[in-house]
XYZ file of C-alpha atoms in Angstrom:
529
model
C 81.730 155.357 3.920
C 78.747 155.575 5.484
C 79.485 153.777 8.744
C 82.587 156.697 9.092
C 80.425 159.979 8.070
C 79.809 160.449 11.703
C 83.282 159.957 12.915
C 85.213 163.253 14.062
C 87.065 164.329 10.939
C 90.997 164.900 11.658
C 91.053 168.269 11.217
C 87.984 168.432 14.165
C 90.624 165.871 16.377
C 93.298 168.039 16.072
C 91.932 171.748 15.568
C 93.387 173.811 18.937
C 90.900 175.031 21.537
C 92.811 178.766 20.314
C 91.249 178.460 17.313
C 87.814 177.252 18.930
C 88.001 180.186 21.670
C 88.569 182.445 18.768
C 85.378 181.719 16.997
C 83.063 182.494 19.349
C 83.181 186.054 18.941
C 86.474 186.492 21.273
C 86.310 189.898 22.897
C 87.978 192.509 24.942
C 86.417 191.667 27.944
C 87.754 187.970 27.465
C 91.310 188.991 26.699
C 90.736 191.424 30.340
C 89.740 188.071 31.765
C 92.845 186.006 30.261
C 95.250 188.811 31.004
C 93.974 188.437 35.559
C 94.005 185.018 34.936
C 97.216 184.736 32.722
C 99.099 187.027 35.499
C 98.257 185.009 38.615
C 99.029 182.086 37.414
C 102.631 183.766 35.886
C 102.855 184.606 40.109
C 102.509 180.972 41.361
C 104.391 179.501 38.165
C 107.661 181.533 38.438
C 109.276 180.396 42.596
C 107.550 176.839 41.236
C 109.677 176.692 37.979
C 112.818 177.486 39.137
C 111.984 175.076 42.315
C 111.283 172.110 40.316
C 114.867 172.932 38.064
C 116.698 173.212 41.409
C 115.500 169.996 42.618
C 115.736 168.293 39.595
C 119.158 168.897 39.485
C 119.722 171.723 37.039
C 119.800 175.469 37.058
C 116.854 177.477 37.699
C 116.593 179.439 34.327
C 116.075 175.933 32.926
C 112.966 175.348 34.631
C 111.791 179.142 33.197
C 113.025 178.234 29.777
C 110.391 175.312 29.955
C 107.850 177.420 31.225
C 108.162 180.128 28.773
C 108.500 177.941 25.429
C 106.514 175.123 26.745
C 103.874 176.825 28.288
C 103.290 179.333 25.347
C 103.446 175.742 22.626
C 100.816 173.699 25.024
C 98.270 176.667 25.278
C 98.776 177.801 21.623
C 98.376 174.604 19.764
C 96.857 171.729 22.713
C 93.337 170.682 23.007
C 92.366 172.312 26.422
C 91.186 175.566 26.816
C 92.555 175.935 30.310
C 95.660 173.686 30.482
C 98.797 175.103 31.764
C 102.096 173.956 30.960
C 105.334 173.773 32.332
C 107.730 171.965 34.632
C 105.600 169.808 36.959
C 107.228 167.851 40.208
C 106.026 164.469 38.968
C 108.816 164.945 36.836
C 111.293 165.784 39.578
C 112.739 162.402 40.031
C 113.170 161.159 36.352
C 114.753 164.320 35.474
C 117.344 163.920 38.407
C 118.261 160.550 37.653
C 118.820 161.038 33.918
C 121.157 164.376 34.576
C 122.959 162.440 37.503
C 123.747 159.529 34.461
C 123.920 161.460 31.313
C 124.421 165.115 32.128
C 121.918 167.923 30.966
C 122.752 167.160 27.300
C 121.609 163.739 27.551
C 118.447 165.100 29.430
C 117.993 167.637 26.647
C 117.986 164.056 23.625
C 115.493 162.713 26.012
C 113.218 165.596 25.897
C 113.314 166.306 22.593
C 113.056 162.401 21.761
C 110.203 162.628 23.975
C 108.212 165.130 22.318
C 108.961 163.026 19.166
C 106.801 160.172 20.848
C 104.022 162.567 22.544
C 103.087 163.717 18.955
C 103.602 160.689 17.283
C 100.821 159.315 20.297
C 98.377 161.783 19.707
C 98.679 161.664 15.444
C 98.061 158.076 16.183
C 95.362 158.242 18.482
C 95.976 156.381 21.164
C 95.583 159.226 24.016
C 91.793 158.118 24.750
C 93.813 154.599 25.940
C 95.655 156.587 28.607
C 92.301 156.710 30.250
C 91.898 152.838 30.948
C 95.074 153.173 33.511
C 92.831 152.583 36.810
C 92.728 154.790 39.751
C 94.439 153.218 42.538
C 97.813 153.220 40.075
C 97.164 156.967 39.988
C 96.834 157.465 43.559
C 99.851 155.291 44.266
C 102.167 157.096 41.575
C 100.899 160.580 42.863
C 101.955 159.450 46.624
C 104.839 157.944 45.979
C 106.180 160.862 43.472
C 104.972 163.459 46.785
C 106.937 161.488 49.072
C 110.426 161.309 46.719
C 109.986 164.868 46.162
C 109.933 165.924 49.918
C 112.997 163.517 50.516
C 114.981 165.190 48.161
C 114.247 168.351 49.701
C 115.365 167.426 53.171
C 118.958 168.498 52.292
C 117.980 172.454 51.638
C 115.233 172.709 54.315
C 117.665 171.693 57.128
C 120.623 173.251 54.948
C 122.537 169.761 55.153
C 126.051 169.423 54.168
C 126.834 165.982 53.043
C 129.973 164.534 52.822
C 129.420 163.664 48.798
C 127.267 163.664 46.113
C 123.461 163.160 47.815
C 122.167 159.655 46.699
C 119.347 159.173 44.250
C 117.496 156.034 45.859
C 115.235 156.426 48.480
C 116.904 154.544 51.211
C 120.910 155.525 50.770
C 119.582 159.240 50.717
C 117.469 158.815 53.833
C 120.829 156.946 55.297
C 122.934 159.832 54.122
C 120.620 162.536 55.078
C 120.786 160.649 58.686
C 124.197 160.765 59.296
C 124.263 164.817 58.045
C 122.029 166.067 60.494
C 124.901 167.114 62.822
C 125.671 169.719 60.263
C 121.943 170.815 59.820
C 121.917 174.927 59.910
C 119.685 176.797 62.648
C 119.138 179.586 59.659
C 118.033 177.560 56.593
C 115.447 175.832 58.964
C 114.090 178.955 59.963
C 113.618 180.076 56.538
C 112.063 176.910 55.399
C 109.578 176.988 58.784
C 109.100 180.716 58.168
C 108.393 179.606 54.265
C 106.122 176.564 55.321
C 104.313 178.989 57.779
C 103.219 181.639 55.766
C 102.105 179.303 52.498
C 99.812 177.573 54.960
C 99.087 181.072 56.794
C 98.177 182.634 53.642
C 95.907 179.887 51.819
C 93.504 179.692 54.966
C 93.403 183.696 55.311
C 93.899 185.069 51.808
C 92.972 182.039 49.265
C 93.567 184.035 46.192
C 96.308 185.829 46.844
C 100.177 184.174 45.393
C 101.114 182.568 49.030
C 103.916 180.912 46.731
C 105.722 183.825 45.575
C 104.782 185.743 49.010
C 106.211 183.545 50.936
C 109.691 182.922 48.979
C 109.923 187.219 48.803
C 109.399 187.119 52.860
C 112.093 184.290 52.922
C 115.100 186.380 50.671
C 114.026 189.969 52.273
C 114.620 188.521 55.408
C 117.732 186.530 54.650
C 119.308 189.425 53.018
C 118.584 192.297 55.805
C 119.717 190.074 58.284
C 122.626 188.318 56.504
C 121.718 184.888 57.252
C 124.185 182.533 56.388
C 121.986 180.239 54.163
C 122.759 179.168 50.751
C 120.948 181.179 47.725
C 120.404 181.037 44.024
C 122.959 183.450 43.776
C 125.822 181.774 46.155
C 124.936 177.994 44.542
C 124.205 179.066 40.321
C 125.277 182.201 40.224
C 121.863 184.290 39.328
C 119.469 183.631 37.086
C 119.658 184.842 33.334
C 117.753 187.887 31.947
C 117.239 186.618 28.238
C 116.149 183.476 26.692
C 119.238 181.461 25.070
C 119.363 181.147 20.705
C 118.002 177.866 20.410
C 120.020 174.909 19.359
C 119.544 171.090 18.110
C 120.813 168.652 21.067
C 122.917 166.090 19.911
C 120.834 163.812 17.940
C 123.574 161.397 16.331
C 122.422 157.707 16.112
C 124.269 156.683 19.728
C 123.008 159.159 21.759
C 119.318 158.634 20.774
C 120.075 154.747 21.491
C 121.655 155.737 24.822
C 118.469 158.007 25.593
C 115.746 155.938 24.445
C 114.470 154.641 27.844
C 114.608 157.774 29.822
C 112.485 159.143 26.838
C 110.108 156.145 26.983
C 109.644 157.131 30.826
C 109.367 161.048 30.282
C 106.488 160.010 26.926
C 104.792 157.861 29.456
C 104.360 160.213 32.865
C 104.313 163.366 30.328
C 101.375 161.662 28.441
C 99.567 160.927 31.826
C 100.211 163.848 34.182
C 99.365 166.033 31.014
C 95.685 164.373 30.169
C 94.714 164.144 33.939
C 95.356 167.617 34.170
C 93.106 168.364 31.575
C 90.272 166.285 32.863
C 90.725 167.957 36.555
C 90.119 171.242 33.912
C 87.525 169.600 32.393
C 85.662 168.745 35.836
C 86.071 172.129 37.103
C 84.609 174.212 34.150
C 82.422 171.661 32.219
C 84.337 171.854 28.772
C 85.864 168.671 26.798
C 89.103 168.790 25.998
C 90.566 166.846 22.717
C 93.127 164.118 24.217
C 94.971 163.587 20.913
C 95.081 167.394 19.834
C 96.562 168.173 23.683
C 99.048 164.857 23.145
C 100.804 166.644 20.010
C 100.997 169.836 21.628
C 102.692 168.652 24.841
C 104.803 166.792 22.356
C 105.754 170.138 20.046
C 106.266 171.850 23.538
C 108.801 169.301 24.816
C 110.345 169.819 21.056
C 110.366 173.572 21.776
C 111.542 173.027 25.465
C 114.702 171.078 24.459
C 115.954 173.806 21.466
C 115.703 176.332 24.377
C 117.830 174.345 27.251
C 114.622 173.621 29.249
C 113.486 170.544 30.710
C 110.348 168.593 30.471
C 107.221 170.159 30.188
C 103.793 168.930 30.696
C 100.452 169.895 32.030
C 100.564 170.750 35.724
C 97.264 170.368 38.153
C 98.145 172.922 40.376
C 98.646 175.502 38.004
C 96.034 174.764 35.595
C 93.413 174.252 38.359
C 94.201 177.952 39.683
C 93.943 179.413 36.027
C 90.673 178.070 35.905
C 89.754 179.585 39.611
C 91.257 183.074 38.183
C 88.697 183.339 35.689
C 90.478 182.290 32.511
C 87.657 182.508 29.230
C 90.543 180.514 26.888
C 93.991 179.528 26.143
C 95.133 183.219 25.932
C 95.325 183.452 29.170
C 97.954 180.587 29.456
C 100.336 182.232 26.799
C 99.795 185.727 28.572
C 101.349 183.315 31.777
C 104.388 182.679 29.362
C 104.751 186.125 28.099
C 104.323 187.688 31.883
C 107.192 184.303 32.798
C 109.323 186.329 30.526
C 108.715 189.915 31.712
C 109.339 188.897 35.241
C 112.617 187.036 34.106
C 113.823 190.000 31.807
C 112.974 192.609 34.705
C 113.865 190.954 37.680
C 116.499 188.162 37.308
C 119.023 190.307 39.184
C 117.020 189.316 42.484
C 116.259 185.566 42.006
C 120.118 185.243 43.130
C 118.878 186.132 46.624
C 116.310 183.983 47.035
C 117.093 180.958 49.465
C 116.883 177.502 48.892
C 115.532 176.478 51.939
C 112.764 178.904 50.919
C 111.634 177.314 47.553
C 112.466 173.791 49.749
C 109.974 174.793 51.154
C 107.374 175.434 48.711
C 108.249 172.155 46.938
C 107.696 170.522 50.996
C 104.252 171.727 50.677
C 103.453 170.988 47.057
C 104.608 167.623 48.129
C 102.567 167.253 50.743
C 99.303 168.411 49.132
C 99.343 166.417 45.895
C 100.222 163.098 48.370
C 96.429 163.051 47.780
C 95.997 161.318 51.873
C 92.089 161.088 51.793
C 91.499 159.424 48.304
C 94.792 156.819 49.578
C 93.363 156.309 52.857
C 89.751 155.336 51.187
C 91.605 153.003 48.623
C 93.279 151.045 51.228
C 89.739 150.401 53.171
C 87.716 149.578 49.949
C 89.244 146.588 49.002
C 91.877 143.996 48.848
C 92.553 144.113 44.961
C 92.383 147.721 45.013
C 95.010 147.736 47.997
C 97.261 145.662 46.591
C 97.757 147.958 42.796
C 98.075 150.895 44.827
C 100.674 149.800 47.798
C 102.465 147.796 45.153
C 102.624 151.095 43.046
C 103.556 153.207 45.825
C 106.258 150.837 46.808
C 107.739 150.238 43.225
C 107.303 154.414 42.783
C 109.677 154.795 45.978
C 111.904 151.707 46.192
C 112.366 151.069 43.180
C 111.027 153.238 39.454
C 108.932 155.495 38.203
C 108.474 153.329 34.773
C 107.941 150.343 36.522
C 105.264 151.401 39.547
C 103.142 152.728 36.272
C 103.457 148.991 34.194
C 103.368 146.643 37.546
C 100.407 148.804 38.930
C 98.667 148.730 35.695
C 98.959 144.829 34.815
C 97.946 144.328 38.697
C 94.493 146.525 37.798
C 94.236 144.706 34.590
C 94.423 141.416 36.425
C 92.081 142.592 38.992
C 89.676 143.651 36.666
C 90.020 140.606 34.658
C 89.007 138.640 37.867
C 85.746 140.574 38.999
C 84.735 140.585 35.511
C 85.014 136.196 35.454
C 83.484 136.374 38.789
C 80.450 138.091 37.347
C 79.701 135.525 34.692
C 76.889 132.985 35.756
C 75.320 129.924 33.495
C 72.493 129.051 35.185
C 68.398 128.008 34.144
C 65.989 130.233 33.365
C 62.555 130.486 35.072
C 60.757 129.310 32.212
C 57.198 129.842 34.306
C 57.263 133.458 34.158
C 60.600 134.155 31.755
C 62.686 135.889 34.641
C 61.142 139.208 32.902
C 62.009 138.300 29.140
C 59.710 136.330 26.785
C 59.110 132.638 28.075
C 60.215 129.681 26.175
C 57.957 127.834 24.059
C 56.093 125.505 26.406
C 56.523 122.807 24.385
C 60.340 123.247 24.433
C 60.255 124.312 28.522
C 58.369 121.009 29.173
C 60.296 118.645 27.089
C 62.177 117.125 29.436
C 64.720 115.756 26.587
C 65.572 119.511 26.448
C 67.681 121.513 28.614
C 67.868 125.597 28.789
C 70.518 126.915 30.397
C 71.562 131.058 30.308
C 75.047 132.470 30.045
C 74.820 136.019 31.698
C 77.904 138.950 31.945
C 80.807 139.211 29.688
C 81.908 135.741 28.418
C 85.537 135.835 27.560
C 88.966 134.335 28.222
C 89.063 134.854 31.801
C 85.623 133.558 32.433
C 85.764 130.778 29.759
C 87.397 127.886 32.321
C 84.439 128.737 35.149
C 81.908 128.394 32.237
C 82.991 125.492 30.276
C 83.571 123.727 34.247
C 79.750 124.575 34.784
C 78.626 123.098 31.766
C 80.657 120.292 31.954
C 78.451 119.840 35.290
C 75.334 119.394 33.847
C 74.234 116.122 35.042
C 70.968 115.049 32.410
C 71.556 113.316 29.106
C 69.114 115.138 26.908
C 68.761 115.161 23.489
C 69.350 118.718 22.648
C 70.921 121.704 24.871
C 69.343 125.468 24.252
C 72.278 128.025 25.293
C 70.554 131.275 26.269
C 73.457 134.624 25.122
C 71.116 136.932 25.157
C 72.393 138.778 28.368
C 76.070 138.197 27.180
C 77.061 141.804 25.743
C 80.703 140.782 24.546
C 82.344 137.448 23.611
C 85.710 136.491 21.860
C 87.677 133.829 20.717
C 88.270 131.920 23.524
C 84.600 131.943 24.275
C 83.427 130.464 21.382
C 85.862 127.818 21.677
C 84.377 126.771 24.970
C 80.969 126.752 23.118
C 82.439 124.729 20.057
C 84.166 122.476 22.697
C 80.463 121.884 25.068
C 79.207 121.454 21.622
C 81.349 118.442 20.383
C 81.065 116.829 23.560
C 77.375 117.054 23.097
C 77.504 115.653 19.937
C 79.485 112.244 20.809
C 76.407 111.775 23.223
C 73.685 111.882 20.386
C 72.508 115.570 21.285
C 72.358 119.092 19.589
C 73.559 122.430 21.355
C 70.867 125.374 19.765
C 72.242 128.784 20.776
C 69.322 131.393 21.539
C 69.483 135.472 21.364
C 73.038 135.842 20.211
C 73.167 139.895 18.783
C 74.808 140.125 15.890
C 78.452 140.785 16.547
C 77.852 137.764 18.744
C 76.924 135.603 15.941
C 80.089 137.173 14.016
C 82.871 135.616 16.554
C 81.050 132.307 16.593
């Protein structure tokens, strides 16, 4: 009891940062704050929604329904103060494939099964383990996830007609893509480049302003004064809706959840990760902790909510969440003010999403891609090592070529492997300079001198990797004393397979007529021996 008395208690794990930022004397002047911040990012969030629905291969609204409900559920309940929620492009692919096999209902059994897993992962809590996935998997994910998501927007930015349905893999869409660009339309192109153009124009002259939703009002006031013959949200879905849908149970029976099980394993996975690395890119930028386990069951409740309402996934999103945090934001009001404004803009204006173009929010998903490809830190990965090299270009290439699901597990065993190496490479058994102790206590002299004794120090973490390079060094020793001091002082971990390489040098030692003394083990140490 006493060993626990200083452990977070579960309702301090799982209290929302709501209820935190409510506390501290929450005032007008925050809820001013939350209401700027809450609106701006409302003004990036709405072309980015229905973008990321479109290329995901559903209608529009869909991606608003996840913002709304989601959104509201992740900042009301989750363990950030700052995180955003919504439909994020990371997602882009998954969601695509799982429509193109099972149709929006199945997508709709995966998201809900999904948020099933999400909470059951936080109530458990095993979100701080998320953090152990190492950096260059990260990096190569992010990069390959950027470059799927601008290949599947090739089609709308050049206004492509293809002869059938647009392949899902990498390589057959590129080859299909190829043979389409006869067809490409001169007016989609210039709406994407006039899209494009003014994002870019716009973030070096005006930071703060919305270049997003700037640019994609530009791109339909221009297509529809000039009648451009490009294809809209109105021409391909038919509008947008101006009301949320009643919510409804997916299908849930016993076969479906069997058939949807892996895609909701994938969407748990990435949904688990993209949402916890946004909140430590929130945590970096305003110096608050967020609760890992407490944001886990949120994002799952929001996927829960998500899927009752027709949307799709929902998670935390970088982009969004880092610009709440730029606007000022003083809590998590100001990311259910972005869901309430979501719905204000949808309820007011939905009548006009139908002329926005698709090459215009091809557009903004082109540049999204392109700036969360996250060059620099991939670049300086490739040059800093081999090991670290290999996990990300095998990530990358898995991400791409191959899956989402298994980039993430190859990548990661890769690291672990990696890491398992450098950590054996840093375990040394050599002598100690008994003259001066090599800065600890000396031996006693009349053990240092005895040359029927030998000292010999184990330093670094001694465990199943670096157990054969150990047990080879001792099996080197060349004298035949009578008794063997093993200094563990400087080894701060050991386990099973460690000790049996001590038990096994000891034995030997034994049959030869000589005892093994073991010196400065700690006690958890002396607990595994």
């Amino acid at each position: 009891m006493v060993a626990r008395s200083h452990d977070p208690s579960f309702i301090e794990l799982f209290t929302p940062k709501l209820v935190t930022v409510l506390r501290e004397r929450y005032g007008l002047a925050d809820l001013k704050a939350d209401a700027v911040s809450g609106l701006t990012v409302a003004i990036v969030a709405l072309p980015l929604s229905m973008a990321i629905a479109i290329a995901s291969g559903v209608t529009p609204d869909r991606g608003l329904y996840a913002s709304i409900i989601g959104g509201f559920i992740v900042s009301a309940l989750g363990g950030s103060r700052f995180q955003i929620g919504g439909p994020a492009g990371a997602f882009i692919v998954l969601v695509a494939a799982t429509v193109a096999q099972h149709g929006v209902d199945g997508l709709l059994v995966a998201t809900f099964l999904s948020g099933l897993m999400l909470s059951a992962i936080g109530l458990l809590r095993l979100g701080t383990f998320i953090k152990y996935i190492p950096y260059p998997v990260t990096v190569g994910f992010t990069a390959g996830i950027a470059t799927i998501i601008f290949a599947s927007q090739l089609k709308d930015l050049l206004g492509l007609t293809l002869d059938g349905p647009e392949p899902g893999p990498f390589v057959p869409k590129l080859e299909a893509l190829g043979r389409a660009l006869p067809t490409a339309n001169g007016a989609a192109v210039a709406i994407a480049v006039l899209s494009i153009g003014s994002i870019l124009l716009l973030r070096r002259l005006r930071p703060h302003w919305p270049s997003y939703l700037i640019a994609v009002a530009l791109a339909s006031i221009l297509a529809a004064a000039l009648q451009l013959p490009v294809e809209t949200i109105g021409s391909r879905f038919g509008g947008v809706p101006s009301s949320l849908p009643a919510p409804r149970l997916p299908d849930l029976s016993w076969a479906r959840i069997q058939e949807m099980l892996p895609a909701a394993l994938s969407f748990t996975l990435l949904g688990g990760i993209e949402s916890l690395l946004s909140a430590v890119v929130a945590d970096s930028m305003s110096g608050r902790r967020h609760r890992s386990n407490c944001e886990l069951v949120a994002q799952g409740l929001a996927n829960i909510g998500s899927s009752l309402f027709g949307g799709i996934c929902v998670t935390g999103t970088i982009a969004r969440t880092a610009t709440n945090v730029r606007a000022g934001a003083r809590g998590p009001v100001s990311g259910m003010l972005h869901s309430v404004f979501l719905l204000l803009f949808m309820m007011a204006a939905a009548p006009l999403a139908a002329y926005i173009p698709l090459s215009a929010l091809a557009g903004v998903l082109a540049v999204v891609a392109w700036t969360m490809a996250e060059k620099h830190q991939f670049g300086t990965l490739v040059r800093a090592s081999i090991g670290d090299a290999v996990v990300l270009l095998a990530t990358f290439g898995l991400v791409v070529f191959r899956d989402l699901t298994e980039g993430i597990l190859t990548g990661f065993g890769l690291g672990a492997l990696l890491f398992l190496h450098r950590m054996s490479r840093a375990v040394q058994v050599d002598q100690p300079d008994t003259a001066n102790g090599d800065g600890r206590a000396p031996y006693d002299p009349a053990v240092a001198t005895d040359p029927d004794v030998v000292a010999y120090r184990i330093s670094g973490a001694f465990f199943f990797g670096a157990a054969a390079g150990v047990a080879a060094a001792l099996d080197r020793i060349g004298e035949q004393p009578k008794a063997y001091v093993l200094d563990v002082s400087a080894v701060p971990v050991i386990d099973s397979t460690a000790a049996a390489t001590i038990e096994g040098f000891a034995r030997k030692a034994r049959r030869r007529g000589a005892t093994v003394t073991i010196a400065g083990a700690r006690r958890p140490i002396l607990r595994v021996l």
